[in-house]
Amino acid sequence: DGGITQSPKYLFRKEGQNVTLSCEQNLNHDAMYWYRQDPGQGLRLIYYSQIVNDFQKGDIAEGYSVSREKKESFPLTVTSAQKNPTAFYLCASSNDREVSPLHFGNGTRLTVT
Amino acid sequence: AQKITQTQPGMFVQEKEAVTLDCTYDTSDQSYGLFWYKQPSSGEMIFLIYQGSYDEQNATEGRYSLNFQKARKSANLVISASQLGDSAMYFCAMRHNYGGSQGNLIFGKGTKLSVKP
């Protein structure tokens, strides 16, 4: 079955450490996205990529970095510069057409202490 | 700036009854798309229904329908015959042409729906 896989589901890190969240899709979608969700809040865009080897900052990109070396993969690194990294992170992909919905992975819950 | 507003933080509905979840939006674009997603406690985001700004008919998908009132800038989700499995967070979202990307969505803060047996 086609879909988006995020791993791991839960991640724990010490403050000051960088951590990379994995996102893989086999939907053959060109566009991929990373969102952050805080308790009681909607989703906010961190980064997005419309094509391999290209990506753009979203609304809250500070303290994060991404790469898009393959169409299927869009890993997100949460760096030590991110002041409040504890959150639920969702990866999504789409055909980047106006009527195409975003397909989401199951998310990674990151806790930094 | 584009914005989505969901004014109901939480809603209760009796099983088998219908419920309406409110969503208003703000945009200066003439062409836009509106989406509803369901997020169960497990966290995944499930796409429910889509409405395009030029669609004259209200969208329907099974028990879900979208009450689209363009002049009022509202896109309310109606769930008919509620089931216990409908208990979840529901998010309204609007497609945002962000830096040329057609795909990015901006989200409201969500409504938590609880279905009572």
Short mmCIF file of C-alpha atoms in Angstrom, two decimals:
data_model
loop_
_atom_site.label_atom_id
_atom_site.label_comp_id
_atom_site.label_asym_id
_atom_site.label_seq_id
_atom_site.Cartn_x
_atom_site.Cartn_y
_atom_site.Cartn_z
CA ASP A 1 0.00 0.00 0.00
CA GLY A 2 1.19 3.51 -0.76
CA GLY A 3 1.72 5.89 2.06
CA ILE A 4 4.00 8.00 4.18
CA THR A 5 6.18 6.50 6.87
CA GLN A 6 7.54 8.53 9.74
CA SER A 7 9.96 7.07 12.20
CA PRO A 8 10.32 6.78 15.06
CA LYS A 9 6.89 7.30 16.60
CA TYR A 10 8.41 8.57 19.87
CA LEU A 11 11.79 10.23 20.27
CA PHE A 12 13.56 11.46 23.37
CA ARG A 13 16.62 13.68 23.35
CA LYS A 14 18.68 15.74 25.74
CA GLU A 15 18.77 19.48 25.31
CA GLY A 16 21.64 20.61 23.09
CA GLN A 17 21.56 17.55 20.81
CA ASN A 18 20.54 17.60 17.19
CA VAL A 19 17.97 15.00 16.16
CA THR A 20 16.76 13.86 12.74
CA LEU A 21 13.20 12.76 12.01
CA SER A 22 12.66 10.44 9.08
CA CYS A 23 9.95 10.78 6.44
CA GLU A 24 9.60 8.42 3.47
CA GLN A 25 6.79 8.28 0.89
CA ASN A 26 6.01 5.85 -1.91
CA LEU A 27 3.14 7.82 -3.42
CA ASN A 28 5.32 9.29 -6.16
CA HIS A 29 4.42 12.78 -4.96
CA ASP A 30 6.61 15.69 -5.97
CA ALA A 31 5.87 17.91 -2.98
CA MET A 32 6.65 17.18 0.66
CA TYR A 33 6.05 19.17 3.83
CA TRP A 34 6.94 19.27 7.48
CA TYR A 35 4.48 20.61 10.03
CA ARG A 36 4.73 21.11 13.75
CA GLN A 37 1.76 20.70 16.12
CA ASP A 38 1.68 21.94 19.70
CA PRO A 39 -1.03 20.95 22.21
CA GLY A 40 -4.37 22.60 21.45
CA GLN A 41 -2.99 24.14 18.28
CA GLY A 42 -3.31 23.66 14.59
CA LEU A 43 -0.43 22.72 12.33
CA ARG A 44 2.30 25.17 11.41
CA LEU A 45 4.53 24.81 8.38
CA ILE A 46 8.26 24.35 8.98
CA TYR A 47 9.68 23.55 5.53
CA TYR A 48 8.43 22.33 2.20
CA SER A 49 9.94 20.96 -0.97
CA GLN A 50 8.36 20.93 -4.41
CA ILE A 51 11.13 19.07 -6.17
CA VAL A 52 14.29 17.10 -5.46
CA ASN A 53 17.27 19.20 -4.33
CA ASP A 54 15.08 22.21 -3.64
CA PHE A 55 13.23 23.34 -0.52
CA GLN A 56 11.84 26.50 1.04
CA LYS A 57 11.29 27.80 4.54
CA GLY A 58 7.82 27.84 6.00
CA ASP A 59 6.49 30.01 8.79
CA ILE A 60 8.62 28.59 11.62
CA ALA A 61 11.86 27.37 10.00
CA GLU A 62 14.28 28.75 12.59
CA GLY A 63 16.17 26.00 14.35
CA TYR A 64 15.30 23.37 11.74
CA SER A 65 17.00 22.06 8.62
CA VAL A 66 15.94 19.67 5.84
CA SER A 67 17.31 17.92 2.78
CA ARG A 68 15.66 16.47 -0.32
CA GLU A 69 18.21 14.26 -2.04
CA LYS A 70 15.61 11.73 -3.20
CA LYS A 71 12.00 12.15 -4.25
CA GLU A 72 10.88 9.64 -1.65
CA SER A 73 12.67 11.12 1.36
CA PHE A 74 12.46 14.43 3.25
CA PRO A 75 14.25 14.19 6.62
CA LEU A 76 13.93 16.98 9.18
CA THR A 77 16.73 17.87 11.59
CA VAL A 78 15.80 19.63 14.79
CA THR A 79 18.92 21.50 15.83
CA SER A 80 20.03 22.72 19.23
CA ALA A 81 19.13 26.21 18.07
CA GLN A 82 15.42 25.39 18.20
CA LYS A 83 14.30 26.91 21.52
CA ASN A 84 11.18 24.81 22.11
CA PRO A 85 11.64 21.56 20.19
CA THR A 86 9.22 19.40 22.17
CA ALA A 87 6.23 18.91 19.86
CA PHE A 88 4.41 16.54 17.52
CA TYR A 89 5.90 16.57 14.01
CA LEU A 90 3.91 15.62 10.94
CA CYS A 91 5.25 14.97 7.47
CA ALA A 92 3.00 15.23 4.42
CA SER A 93 3.14 14.92 0.67
CA SER A 94 0.96 15.94 -2.26
CA ASN A 95 0.81 16.23 -6.00
CA ASP A 96 1.02 19.98 -5.43
CA ARG A 97 -2.09 20.56 -7.49
CA GLU A 98 -4.83 22.82 -6.28
CA VAL A 99 -7.38 20.08 -5.64
CA SER A 100 -4.93 17.55 -4.27
CA PRO A 101 -5.16 16.96 -0.52
CA LEU A 102 -2.08 16.53 1.62
CA HIS A 103 -1.42 12.95 2.71
CA PHE A 104 0.08 12.72 6.17
CA GLY A 105 2.30 10.29 8.00
CA ASN A 106 1.48 9.12 11.52
CA GLY A 107 3.75 11.67 13.12
CA THR A 108 6.73 11.68 15.48
CA ARG A 109 6.37 12.90 19.04
CA LEU A 110 9.65 14.51 20.09
CA THR A 111 10.43 15.20 23.73
CA VAL A 112 13.54 17.17 24.64
CA THR A 113 14.58 17.43 28.29
CA ALA B 1 -3.17 37.54 5.37
CA GLN B 2 -4.95 34.24 5.04
CA LYS B 3 -6.50 32.85 8.18
CA ILE B 4 -8.74 30.02 9.33
CA THR B 5 -10.93 30.40 12.42
CA GLN B 6 -12.61 27.57 14.29
CA THR B 7 -14.53 29.07 17.18
CA GLN B 8 -15.62 25.84 18.90
CA PRO B 9 -12.79 24.36 20.98
CA GLY B 10 -15.01 21.42 21.95
CA MET B 11 -18.35 19.95 20.93
CA PHE B 12 -20.53 17.13 22.23
CA VAL B 13 -23.05 15.20 20.14
CA GLN B 14 -25.29 12.26 20.88
CA GLU B 15 -24.63 9.13 18.89
CA LYS B 16 -26.73 8.95 15.68
CA GLU B 17 -27.40 12.69 15.67
CA ALA B 18 -25.98 15.22 13.21
CA VAL B 19 -23.40 17.83 14.20
CA THR B 20 -22.01 20.96 12.53
CA LEU B 21 -18.45 22.11 13.07
CA ASP B 22 -17.86 25.76 12.23
CA CYS B 23 -15.10 27.18 10.09
CA THR B 24 -14.64 30.70 8.77
CA TYR B 25 -11.79 31.83 6.59
CA ASP B 26 -10.19 35.01 5.41
CA THR B 27 -8.49 35.42 2.08
CA SER B 28 -8.19 37.96 -0.68
CA ASP B 29 -7.66 35.26 -3.30
CA GLN B 30 -10.41 34.53 -5.81
CA SER B 31 -9.35 30.93 -6.23
CA TYR B 32 -8.83 28.80 -3.16
CA GLY B 33 -9.54 25.38 -1.74
CA LEU B 34 -10.93 24.34 1.61
CA PHE B 35 -10.26 21.03 3.35
CA TRP B 36 -11.38 19.22 6.46
CA TYR B 37 -9.18 16.73 8.29
CA LYS B 38 -9.88 14.40 11.20
CA GLN B 39 -7.19 13.68 13.79
CA PRO B 40 -7.93 10.76 16.16
CA SER B 41 -6.05 10.45 19.44
CA SER B 42 -3.43 8.33 17.65
CA GLY B 43 -2.29 11.48 15.83
CA GLU B 44 -2.61 10.76 12.13
CA MET B 45 -4.36 13.32 9.93
CA ILE B 46 -7.17 11.86 7.84
CA PHE B 47 -8.47 13.81 4.84
CA LEU B 48 -12.27 14.03 4.86
CA ILE B 49 -13.57 16.45 2.26
CA TYR B 50 -12.59 19.21 -0.18
CA GLN B 51 -14.42 22.27 -1.51
CA GLY B 52 -13.12 24.49 -4.29
CA SER B 53 -14.02 28.16 -4.28
CA TYR B 54 -15.60 27.91 -7.72
CA ASP B 55 -17.60 24.77 -6.95
CA GLU B 56 -21.28 25.62 -7.06
CA GLN B 57 -22.41 22.49 -5.29
CA ASN B 58 -21.60 21.74 -1.68
CA ALA B 59 -19.15 18.85 -1.41
CA THR B 60 -20.34 15.56 0.07
CA GLU B 61 -18.42 12.41 1.01
CA GLY B 62 -20.53 9.73 2.65
CA ARG B 63 -21.67 11.04 6.04
CA TYR B 64 -19.64 14.23 5.60
CA SER B 65 -20.89 17.32 3.83
CA LEU B 66 -19.52 20.80 3.60
CA ASN B 67 -21.87 23.74 3.98
CA PHE B 68 -20.07 26.31 1.82
CA GLN B 69 -21.29 29.90 2.05
CA LYS B 70 -18.89 31.92 -0.03
CA ALA B 71 -20.29 35.37 0.75
CA ARG B 72 -19.99 34.67 4.46
CA LYS B 73 -16.59 33.01 3.99
CA SER B 74 -17.69 29.97 5.91
CA ALA B 75 -17.11 26.27 5.24
CA ASN B 76 -18.83 24.32 7.98
CA LEU B 77 -18.49 20.55 8.21
CA VAL B 78 -21.68 18.58 8.80
CA ILE B 79 -21.41 15.02 10.07
CA SER B 80 -24.64 13.08 9.84
CA ALA B 81 -25.57 10.08 12.00
CA SER B 82 -22.61 10.48 14.39
CA GLN B 83 -20.75 7.36 15.45
CA LEU B 84 -18.54 6.76 18.47
CA GLY B 85 -15.58 6.52 16.11
CA ASP B 86 -16.15 10.11 15.04
CA SER B 87 -14.73 11.31 18.36
CA ALA B 88 -11.57 13.18 17.35
CA MET B 89 -10.08 16.58 16.61
CA TYR B 90 -11.31 18.16 13.39
CA PHE B 91 -9.30 20.72 11.49
CA CYS B 92 -10.41 23.09 8.78
CA ALA B 93 -7.67 24.10 6.36
CA MET B 94 -7.26 26.36 3.35
CA ARG B 95 -4.86 25.99 0.49
CA HIS B 96 -2.29 28.74 0.66
CA ASN B 97 -0.28 29.70 -2.39
CA TYR B 98 2.94 29.97 -0.44
CA GLY B 99 5.92 31.00 -2.52
CA GLY B 100 4.46 29.34 -5.56
CA SER B 101 3.60 26.08 -3.87
CA GLN B 102 0.01 25.08 -4.55
CA GLY B 103 0.07 22.42 -1.93
CA ASN B 104 0.67 24.13 1.36
CA LEU B 105 -2.28 24.32 3.73
CA ILE B 106 -2.93 26.69 6.61
CA PHE B 107 -4.91 25.20 9.49
CA GLY B 108 -7.35 26.36 12.09
CA LYS B 109 -6.82 25.43 15.74
CA GLY B 110 -9.32 22.61 15.57
CA THR B 111 -12.50 21.45 17.27
CA LYS B 112 -12.56 18.46 19.59
CA LEU B 113 -15.69 16.42 18.93
CA SER B 114 -16.91 13.96 21.52
CA VAL B 115 -19.70 11.54 20.60
CA LYS B 116 -21.78 10.32 23.55
CA PRO B 117 -23.36 6.85 23.52
#
